[in-house]
Every structure is written in C-alpha cells, then in structure tokens.
Short mmCIF file of C-alpha atoms in Angstrom, two decimals:
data_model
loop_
_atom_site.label_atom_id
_atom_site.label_comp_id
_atom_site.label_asym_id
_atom_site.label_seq_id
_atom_site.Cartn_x
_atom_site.Cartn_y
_atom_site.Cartn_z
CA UNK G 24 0.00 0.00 0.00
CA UNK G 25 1.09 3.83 -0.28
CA UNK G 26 0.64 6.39 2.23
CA UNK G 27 0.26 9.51 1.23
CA UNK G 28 1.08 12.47 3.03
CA UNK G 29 0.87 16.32 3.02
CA UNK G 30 3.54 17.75 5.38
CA UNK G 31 2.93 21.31 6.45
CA UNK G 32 5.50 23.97 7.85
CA UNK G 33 3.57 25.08 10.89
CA UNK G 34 4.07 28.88 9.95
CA UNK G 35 1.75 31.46 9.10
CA UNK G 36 2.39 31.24 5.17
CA UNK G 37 0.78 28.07 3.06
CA UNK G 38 3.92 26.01 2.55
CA UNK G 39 3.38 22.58 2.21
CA UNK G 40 4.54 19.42 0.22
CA UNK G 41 2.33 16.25 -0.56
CA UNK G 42 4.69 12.85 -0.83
CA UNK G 43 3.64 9.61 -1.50
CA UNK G 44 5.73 6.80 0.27
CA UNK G 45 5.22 2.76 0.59
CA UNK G 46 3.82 1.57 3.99
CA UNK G 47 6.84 -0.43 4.58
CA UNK G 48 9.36 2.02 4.04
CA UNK G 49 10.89 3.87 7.32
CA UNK G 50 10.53 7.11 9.10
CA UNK G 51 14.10 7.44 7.97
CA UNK G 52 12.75 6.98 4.54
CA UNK G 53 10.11 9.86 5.15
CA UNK G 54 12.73 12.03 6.67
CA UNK G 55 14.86 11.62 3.55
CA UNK G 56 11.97 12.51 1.32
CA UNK G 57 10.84 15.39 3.24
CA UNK G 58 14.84 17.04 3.46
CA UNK G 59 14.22 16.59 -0.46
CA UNK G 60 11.06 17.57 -0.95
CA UNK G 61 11.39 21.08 0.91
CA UNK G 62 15.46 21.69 -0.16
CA UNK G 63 17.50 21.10 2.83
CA UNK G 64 20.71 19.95 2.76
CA UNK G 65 20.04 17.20 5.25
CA UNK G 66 23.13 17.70 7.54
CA UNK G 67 21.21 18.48 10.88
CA UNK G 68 19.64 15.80 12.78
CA UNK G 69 16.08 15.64 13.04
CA UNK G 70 12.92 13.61 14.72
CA UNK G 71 9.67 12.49 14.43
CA UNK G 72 7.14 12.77 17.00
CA UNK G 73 4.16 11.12 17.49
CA UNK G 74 1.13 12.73 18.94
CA UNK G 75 -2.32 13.38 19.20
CA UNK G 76 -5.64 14.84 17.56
CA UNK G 77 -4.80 18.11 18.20
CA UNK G 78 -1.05 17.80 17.34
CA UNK G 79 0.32 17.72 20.76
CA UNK G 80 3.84 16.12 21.07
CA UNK G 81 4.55 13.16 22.43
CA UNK G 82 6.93 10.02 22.30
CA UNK G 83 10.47 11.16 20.40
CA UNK G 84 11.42 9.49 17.34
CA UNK G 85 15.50 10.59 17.08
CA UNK G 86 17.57 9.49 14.12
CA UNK G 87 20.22 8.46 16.51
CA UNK G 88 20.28 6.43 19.37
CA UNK G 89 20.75 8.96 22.24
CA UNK G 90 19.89 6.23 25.47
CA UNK G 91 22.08 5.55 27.99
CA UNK G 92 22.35 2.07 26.63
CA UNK G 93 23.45 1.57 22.97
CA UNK G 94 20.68 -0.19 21.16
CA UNK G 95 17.91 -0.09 23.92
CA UNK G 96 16.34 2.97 21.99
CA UNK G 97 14.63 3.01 18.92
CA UNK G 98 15.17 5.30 15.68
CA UNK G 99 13.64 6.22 13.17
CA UNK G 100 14.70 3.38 10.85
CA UNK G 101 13.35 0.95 13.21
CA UNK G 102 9.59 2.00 12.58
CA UNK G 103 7.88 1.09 9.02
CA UNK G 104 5.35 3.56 8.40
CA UNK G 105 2.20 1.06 9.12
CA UNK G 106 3.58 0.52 12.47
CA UNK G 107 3.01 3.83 13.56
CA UNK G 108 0.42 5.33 11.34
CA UNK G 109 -3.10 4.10 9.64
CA UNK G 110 -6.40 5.31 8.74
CA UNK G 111 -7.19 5.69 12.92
CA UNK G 112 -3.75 7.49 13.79
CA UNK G 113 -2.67 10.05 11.15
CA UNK G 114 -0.88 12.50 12.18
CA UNK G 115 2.68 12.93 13.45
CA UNK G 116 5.14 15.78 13.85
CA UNK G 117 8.85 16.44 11.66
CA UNK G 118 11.39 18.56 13.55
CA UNK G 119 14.46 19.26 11.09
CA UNK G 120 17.27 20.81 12.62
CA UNK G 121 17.36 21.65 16.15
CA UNK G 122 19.18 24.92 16.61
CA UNK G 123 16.58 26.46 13.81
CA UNK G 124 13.43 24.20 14.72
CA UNK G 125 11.93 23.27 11.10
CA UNK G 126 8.70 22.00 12.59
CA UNK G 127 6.39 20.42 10.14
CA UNK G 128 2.64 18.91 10.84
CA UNK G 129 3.06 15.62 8.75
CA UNK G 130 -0.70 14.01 8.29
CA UNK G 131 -1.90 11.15 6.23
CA UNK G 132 -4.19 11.97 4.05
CA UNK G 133 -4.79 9.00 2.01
CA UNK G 134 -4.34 5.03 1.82
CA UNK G 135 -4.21 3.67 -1.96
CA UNK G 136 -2.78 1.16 -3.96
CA UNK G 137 0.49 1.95 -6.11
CA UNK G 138 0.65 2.93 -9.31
CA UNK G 139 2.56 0.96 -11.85
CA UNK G 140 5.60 2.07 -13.02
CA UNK G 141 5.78 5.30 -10.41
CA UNK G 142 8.84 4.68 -7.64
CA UNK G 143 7.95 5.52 -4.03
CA UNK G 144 8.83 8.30 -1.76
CA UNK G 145 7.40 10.40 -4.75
CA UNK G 146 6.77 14.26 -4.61
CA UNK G 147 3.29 14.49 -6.07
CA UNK G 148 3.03 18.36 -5.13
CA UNK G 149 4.59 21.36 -3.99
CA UNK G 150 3.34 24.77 -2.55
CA UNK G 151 4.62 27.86 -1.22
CA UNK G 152 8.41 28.68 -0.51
CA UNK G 153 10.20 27.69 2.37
CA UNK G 154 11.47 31.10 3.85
CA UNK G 155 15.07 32.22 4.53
CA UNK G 156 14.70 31.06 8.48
CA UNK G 157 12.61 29.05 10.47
CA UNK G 158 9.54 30.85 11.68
CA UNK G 159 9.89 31.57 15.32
CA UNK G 160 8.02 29.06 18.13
CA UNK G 161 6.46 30.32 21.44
CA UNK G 162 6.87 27.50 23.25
CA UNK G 163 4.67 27.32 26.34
CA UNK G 164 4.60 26.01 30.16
CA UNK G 165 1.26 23.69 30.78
CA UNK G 166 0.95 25.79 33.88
CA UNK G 167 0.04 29.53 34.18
CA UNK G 168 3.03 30.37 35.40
CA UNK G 169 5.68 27.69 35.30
CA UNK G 170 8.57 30.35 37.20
CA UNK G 171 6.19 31.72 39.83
CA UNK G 172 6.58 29.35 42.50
CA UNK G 173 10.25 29.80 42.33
CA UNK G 174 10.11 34.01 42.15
CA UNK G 175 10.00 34.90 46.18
CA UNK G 176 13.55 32.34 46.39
CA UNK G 177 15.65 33.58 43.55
CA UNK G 178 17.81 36.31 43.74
CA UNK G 179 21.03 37.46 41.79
CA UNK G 180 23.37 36.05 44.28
CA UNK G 181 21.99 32.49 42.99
CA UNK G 182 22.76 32.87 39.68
CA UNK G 183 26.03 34.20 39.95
CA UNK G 184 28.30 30.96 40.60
CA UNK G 185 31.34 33.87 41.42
CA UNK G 186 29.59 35.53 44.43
CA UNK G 187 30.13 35.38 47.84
CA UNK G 188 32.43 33.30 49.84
CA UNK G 189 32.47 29.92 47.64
CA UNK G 190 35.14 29.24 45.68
CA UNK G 191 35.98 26.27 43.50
CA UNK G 192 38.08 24.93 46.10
CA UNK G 193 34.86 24.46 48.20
CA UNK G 194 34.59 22.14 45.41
CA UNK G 195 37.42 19.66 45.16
CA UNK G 196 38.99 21.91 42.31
CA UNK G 197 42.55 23.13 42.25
CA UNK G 198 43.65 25.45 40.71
CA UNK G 199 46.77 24.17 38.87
CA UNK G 200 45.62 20.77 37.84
CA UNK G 201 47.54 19.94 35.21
#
C-alpha cells in the first residue's frame, strides 16, 4: 500500500509538500523525502514525534540512538510507516534541525494502492516557498506560570556561581591541575 502524506511547515504562510511513500518504508525513509522535498541539505539531525488529535507532542522518534544504553532505543529506521500510522492514527510531527526548529505537521491523508511504473517516496506536489529562516516558536509552560513558585527564592546572588564566599576549592577543584 502507499501512504500519502501532506507535510505542512507550521508557519503562518501556506507552505506545504504532498509525498507519497510505501507503507513499509521507514521514518528514515520519510525524513529523507521530506529534506528533499522542501530543499535542505540534510546535515542536521532531526525527529519524528508522534502525537495526538490536536497535534500535541509526544513520544520522540530521534535518528540516533541517544539512550544511555546503545541499542535499547529506537530510531527512526526501526519504525515502518504502518507501524506507527493508519487510517485511525494520522498524524505525526517532523522537527528538522534543532538549533533552527523546522517543525512540520506531517498528516496522512490517504491510503491507496500503487501505481505501476511510479517509484515511491514520490513528490506528487509542492506549494509555497520555504522562507530564509525558520519561523519563530512560542513555546509554552502547561501551567500559568511555570517560574512563579520559584520568584520569592531567587535572587542574583543564585545565579552568579562567582559571588560570595564559595570558591571552586569548596569544590574539590585546584587550581593548577595539570
């Protein structure tokens, strides 16, 4: 079977790309098709996250294994896409290089059967330009105020690692090491 997807910038501006990819290709096989499909040069790492109805984020997807224990994590080329997604879960989201945050709402739009003679991830449509920079993210506590309860003990004393009477020796450090 071929999913097809339409993978949207989450930005203000329409910018969007529809790709058409086999069910038992990997998210590392998406990835690849959407760093092609919207022109990046694919050098930065990116993930996948799966989430819910109304696109909140939930289990990462990296393309490297980042665990504490080599192997015990899975990637995105362990995951075909009809393990993750179907007709009842559709949507998941692309981040594309962290420092800039490329975030893209990837959604399935459509099940079919392939097409003779067409080869799979296929571009079936483009629209809009990606712009020069990433569009910037507000990213928000769950709570009101995530810092309040923390307000009446901070003060610039604790942030400045320098003040007072502590020194690194306090520490275990000395100061000619090597």
């Amino acid at each position: 079977m071929i999913y097809k997807f339409r993978a949207i910038l989450d930005a203000e501006e329409d910018v969007f790309r529809d790709i058409a990819i086999s069910d038992e290709d990997t998210l590392e096989d998406l990835h690849n098709a959407l760093v092609n499909a919207f022109g990046f040069d694919g050098l930065e790492v990116a993930s996948f996250y799966t989430c819910d109805d109304q696109w909140n984020q939930e289990e990462e997807i990296p393309m490297f294994d980042t665990g504490d224990v080599p192997g015990e994590q899975k990637i995105m080329s362990d995951y075909a896409m009809n393990q993750l997604l179907s007709e009842d879960q559709t949507k998941i989201i692309y981040v594309y290089d962290f420092i800039n945050m490329w975030t893209f709402l990837v959604e399935l739009a459509a099940v079919e059967e392939a097409e003779v003679g067409v080869t799979y991830p296929n571009l079936l449509f483009s629209h809009g330009e990606l712009p020069a920079t990433a569009p910037d993210k507000e990213f928000e506590a769950e709570h009101e105020d995530f810092y309040s309860e923390f307000e009446d003990d901070l003060d610039e004393e604790d942030l400045d690692m320098f003040s007072g009477d502590d020194s690194f020796e306090d520490y275990g450090f000395e100061e000619n090491w090597n």
